[in-house]
XYZ file of C-alpha atoms in Angstrom:
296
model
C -55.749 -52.701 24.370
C -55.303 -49.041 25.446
C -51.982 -48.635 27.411
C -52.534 -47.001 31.070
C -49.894 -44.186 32.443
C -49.382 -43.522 36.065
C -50.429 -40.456 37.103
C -47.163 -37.738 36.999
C -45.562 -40.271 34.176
C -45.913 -38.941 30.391
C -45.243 -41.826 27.741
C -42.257 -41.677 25.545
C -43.893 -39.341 22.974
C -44.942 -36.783 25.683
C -41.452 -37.297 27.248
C -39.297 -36.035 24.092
C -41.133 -33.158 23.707
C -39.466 -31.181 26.510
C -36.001 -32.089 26.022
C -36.165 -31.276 22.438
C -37.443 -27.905 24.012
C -34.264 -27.632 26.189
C -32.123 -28.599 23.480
C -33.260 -25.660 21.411
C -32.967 -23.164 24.507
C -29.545 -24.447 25.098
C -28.433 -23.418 21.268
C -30.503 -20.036 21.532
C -27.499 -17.986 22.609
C -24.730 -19.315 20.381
C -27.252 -18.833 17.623
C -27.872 -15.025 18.885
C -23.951 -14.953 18.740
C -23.740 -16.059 15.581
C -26.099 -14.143 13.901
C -24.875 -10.644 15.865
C -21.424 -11.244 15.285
C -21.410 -12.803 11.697
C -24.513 -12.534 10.026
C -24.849 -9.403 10.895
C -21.293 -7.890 9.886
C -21.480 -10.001 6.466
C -24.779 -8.158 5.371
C -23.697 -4.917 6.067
C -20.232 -6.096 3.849
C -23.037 -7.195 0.932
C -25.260 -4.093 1.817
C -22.263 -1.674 1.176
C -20.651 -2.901 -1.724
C -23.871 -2.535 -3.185
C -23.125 1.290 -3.215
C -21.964 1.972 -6.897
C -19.441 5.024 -5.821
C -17.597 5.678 -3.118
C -19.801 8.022 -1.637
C -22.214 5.759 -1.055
C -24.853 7.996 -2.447
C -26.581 5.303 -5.062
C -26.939 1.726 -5.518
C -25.906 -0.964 -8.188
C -23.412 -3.647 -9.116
C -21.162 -0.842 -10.672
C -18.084 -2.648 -8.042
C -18.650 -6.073 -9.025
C -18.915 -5.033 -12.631
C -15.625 -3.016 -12.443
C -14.077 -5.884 -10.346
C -14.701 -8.962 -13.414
C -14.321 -6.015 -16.215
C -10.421 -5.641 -14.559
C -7.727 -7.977 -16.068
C -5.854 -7.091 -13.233
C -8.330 -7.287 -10.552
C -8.342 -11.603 -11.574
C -5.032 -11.361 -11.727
C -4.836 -10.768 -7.927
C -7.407 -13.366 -6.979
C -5.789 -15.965 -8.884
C -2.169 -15.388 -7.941
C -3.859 -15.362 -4.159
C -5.858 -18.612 -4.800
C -2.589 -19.992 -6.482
C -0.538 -19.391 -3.344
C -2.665 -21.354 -1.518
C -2.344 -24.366 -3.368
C 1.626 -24.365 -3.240
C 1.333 -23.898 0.635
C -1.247 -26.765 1.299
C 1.029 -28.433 -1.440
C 3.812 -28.418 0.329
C 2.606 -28.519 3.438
C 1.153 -31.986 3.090
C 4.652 -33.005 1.831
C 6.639 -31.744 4.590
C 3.674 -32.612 7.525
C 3.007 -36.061 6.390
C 6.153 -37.903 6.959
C 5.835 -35.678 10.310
C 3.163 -37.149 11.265
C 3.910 -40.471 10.332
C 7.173 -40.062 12.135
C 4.788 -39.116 15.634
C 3.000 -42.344 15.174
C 5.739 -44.975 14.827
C 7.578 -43.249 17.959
C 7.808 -44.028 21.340
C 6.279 -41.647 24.212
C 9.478 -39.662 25.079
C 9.974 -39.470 21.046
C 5.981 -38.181 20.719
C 6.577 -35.669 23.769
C 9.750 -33.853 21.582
C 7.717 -33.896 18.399
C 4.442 -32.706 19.533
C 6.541 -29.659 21.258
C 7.878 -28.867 18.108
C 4.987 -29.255 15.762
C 2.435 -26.988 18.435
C 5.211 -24.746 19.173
C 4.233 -22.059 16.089
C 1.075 -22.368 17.574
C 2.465 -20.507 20.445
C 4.156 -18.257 19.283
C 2.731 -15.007 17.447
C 2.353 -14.846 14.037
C 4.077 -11.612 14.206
C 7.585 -12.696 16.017
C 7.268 -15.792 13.417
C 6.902 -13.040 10.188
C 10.311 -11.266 11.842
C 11.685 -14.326 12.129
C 11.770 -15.137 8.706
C 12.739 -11.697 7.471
C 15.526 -12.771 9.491
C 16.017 -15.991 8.198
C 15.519 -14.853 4.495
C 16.963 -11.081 4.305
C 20.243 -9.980 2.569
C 22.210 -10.277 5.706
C 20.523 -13.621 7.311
C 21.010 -16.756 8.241
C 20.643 -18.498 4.976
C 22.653 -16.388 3.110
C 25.615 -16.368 5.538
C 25.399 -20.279 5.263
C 25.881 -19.849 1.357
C 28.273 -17.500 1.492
C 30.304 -19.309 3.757
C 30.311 -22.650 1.863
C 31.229 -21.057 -1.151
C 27.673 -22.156 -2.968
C 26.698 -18.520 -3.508
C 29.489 -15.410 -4.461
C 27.097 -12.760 -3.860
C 24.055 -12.944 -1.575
C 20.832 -14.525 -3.164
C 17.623 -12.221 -3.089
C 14.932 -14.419 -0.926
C 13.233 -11.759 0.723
C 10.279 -9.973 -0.806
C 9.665 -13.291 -3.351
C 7.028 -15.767 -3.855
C 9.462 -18.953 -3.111
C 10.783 -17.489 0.767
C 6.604 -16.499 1.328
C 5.560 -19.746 0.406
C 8.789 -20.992 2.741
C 7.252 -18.885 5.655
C 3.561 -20.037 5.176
C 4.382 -23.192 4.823
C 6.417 -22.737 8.284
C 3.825 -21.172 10.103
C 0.738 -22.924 9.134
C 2.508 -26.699 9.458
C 0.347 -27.200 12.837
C -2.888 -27.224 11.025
C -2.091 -29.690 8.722
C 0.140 -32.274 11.058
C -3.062 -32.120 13.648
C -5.727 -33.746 11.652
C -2.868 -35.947 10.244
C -1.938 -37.203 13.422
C -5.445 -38.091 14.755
C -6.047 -39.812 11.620
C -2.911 -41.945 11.752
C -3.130 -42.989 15.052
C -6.509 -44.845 14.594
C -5.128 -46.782 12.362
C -4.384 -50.442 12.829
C -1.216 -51.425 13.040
C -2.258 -54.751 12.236
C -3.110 -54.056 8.218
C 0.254 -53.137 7.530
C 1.337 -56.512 9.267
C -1.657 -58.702 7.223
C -0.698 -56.750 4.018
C 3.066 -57.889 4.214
C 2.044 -61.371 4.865
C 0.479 -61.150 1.645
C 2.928 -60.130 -0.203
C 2.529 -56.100 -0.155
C 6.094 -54.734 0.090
C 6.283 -51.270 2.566
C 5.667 -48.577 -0.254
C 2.982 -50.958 -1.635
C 1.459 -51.372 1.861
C 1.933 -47.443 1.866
C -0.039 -46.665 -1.280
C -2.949 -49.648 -0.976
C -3.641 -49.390 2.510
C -2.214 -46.272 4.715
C -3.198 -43.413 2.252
C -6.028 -44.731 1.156
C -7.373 -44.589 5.259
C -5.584 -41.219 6.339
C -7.811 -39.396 3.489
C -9.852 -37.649 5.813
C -6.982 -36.456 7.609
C -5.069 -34.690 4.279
C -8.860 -33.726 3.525
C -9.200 -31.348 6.695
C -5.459 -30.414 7.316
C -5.624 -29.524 3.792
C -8.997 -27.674 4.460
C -7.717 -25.405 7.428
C -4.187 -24.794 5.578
C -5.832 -23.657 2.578
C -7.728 -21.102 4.283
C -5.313 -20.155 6.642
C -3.152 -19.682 4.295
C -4.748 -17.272 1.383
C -5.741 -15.420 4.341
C -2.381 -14.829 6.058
C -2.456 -11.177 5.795
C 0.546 -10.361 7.959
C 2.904 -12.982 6.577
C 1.609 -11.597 2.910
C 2.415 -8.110 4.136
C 5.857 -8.650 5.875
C 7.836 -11.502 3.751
C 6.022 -10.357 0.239
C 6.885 -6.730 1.055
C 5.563 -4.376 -1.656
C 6.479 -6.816 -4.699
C 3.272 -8.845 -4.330
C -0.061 -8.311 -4.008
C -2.193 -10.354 -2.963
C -6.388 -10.137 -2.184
C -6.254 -9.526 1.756
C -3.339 -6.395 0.913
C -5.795 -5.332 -1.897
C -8.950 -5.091 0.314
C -6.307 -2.962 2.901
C -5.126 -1.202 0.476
C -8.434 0.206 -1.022
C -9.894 0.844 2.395
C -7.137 2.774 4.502
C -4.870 3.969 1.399
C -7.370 4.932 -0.780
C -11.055 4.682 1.465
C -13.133 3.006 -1.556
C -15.520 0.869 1.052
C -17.682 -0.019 -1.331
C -15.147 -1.676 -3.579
C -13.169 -3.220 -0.518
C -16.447 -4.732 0.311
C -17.039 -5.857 -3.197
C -13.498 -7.820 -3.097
C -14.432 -8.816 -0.068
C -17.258 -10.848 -1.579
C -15.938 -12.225 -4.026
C -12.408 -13.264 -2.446
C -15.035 -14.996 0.223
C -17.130 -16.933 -2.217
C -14.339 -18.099 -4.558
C -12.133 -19.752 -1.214
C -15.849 -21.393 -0.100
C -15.584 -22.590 -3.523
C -12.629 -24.442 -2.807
C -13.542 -24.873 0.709
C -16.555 -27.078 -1.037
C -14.573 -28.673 -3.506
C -12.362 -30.307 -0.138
C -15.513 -31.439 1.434
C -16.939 -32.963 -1.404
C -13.275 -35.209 -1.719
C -14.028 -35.474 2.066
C -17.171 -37.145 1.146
C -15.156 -39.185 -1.392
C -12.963 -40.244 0.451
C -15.155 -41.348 2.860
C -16.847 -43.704 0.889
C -13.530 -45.071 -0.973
C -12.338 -45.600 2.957
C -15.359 -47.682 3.978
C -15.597 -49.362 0.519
């Protein structure tokens, strides 16, 4: 039996069609954004470190080649890769009691915290960098506070080291890893703590076998957005590191305004890129897991 349309109707096939259409037209310009203002740049970063001297009169993979062939050049990108990990470390140490403390408090307790956990969010990065050259230097807060209890004799040197820049990422990028925390926790139900005490579960069992197990996404993405945000940090690097660390975003300044080797800037470039996407991968694939361990 051959169905019958009213004239000016279209049947459901016909009726897709054009708002599959509009959906396409609707994503034309972000796509023309994204490919003019990021495809675009990151083939002409491939295209010159291409160049094999820093002329940029010849082509070949002499950058990459002298990049991998450099002890020191690995050196770099671990010690930068490294630094991340103690930062998303301890910033899911620090951020998760946070955010467990937002979710078990009342509204006038949630407004306080929430101020103080998106407040480094308003603030520049810059005035938080000073801050902590404040906090940290020879004459600052936390070495007054030693001296005056009598736990130091002479002032400690925190300034310019790894432990007070790991201290002042940690600091700065604690938003990014309370936020997804917080949106994970508070879709939990309050109820499967309750059920899993009436069966016996005491709190840090309840903890273990049923709230960490769910909030997995959460660490997964505040983890995700710390990590990056922090290997990337180039003013914090710059300011609480000083001169006594190097790390891969100083590097890639240093060899293009110090020393104007574009083609090997851009080769670091590449390769600092593609080893954080590695990680960046290696997150969303315990995303994934932890996804199906959640729903299992």
């Amino acid at each position: 039996m051959t169905a019958i349309t009213a004239p000016g109707l279209a049947g459901p096939a016909t009726a897709a069609r054009p708002r599959i259409g509009r959906e396409w037209t609707l994503a034309l310009p972000l796509a023309a954004f994204f490919a003019v203002f990021f495809v675009t740049p990151l083939l002409l970063l491939v295209a010159v470190s291409l160049y094999a001297d820093a002329e940029m009169t010849r082509f070949g993979l002499d950058q990459y080649i002298r990049f991998f062939s450099d002890a020191f050049n690995l050196a770099v990108l671990g010690s930068t890769l490294l630094l991340g990990v103690k930062v998303t470390a301890l910033t899911l140490l620090f951020g998760y009691p946070l955010a467990w403390l937002y979710t078990r408090s009342g509204p006038r307790m949630q407004s306080a915290l929430i101020l103080v956990i998106i407040l480094p969010l308003l603030t520049s990065v810059v005035v938080r960098t000073f801050a902590w050259i404040v906090i940290l230097g020879r004459d600052g807060i936390v070495n007054n506070l030693l001296l005056s209890l009598g736990l130091a004799e002479t002032p400690l040197r925190l300034l310019y080291t790894e432990g007070g820049l790991v201290a002042a990422l940690v600091q700065v990028q604690m938003p990014l890893m309370v936020l997804p925390l917080i949106t994970t926790l508070s879709r939990l139900d309050p109820n499967l703590l309750d059920a899993s005490a009436a069966l016996g579960a005491g709190p840090w069992r309840g903890f273990l076998k049923v709230t960490l197990p769910l909030s997995l996404p959460g660490i997964v993405a505040g983890c995700l957005l710390t990590y990056a945000a922090a290997v990337t940090a180039f003013i914090t690097q710059s300011l609480v590191g000083g001169g006594q660390m190097l790390f891969m975003p100083q590097y890639i300044y240093q060899q293009t305004i110090t020393l104007h080797n574009w083609p090997f800037a851009a080769a670091i470039s590449i390769v600092f890129m593609v080893s954080v996407l590695g990680v960046v991968m290696l997150f969303n694939l315990l995303g994934r897991a932890s996804k199906g361990y959640v729903h299992a």
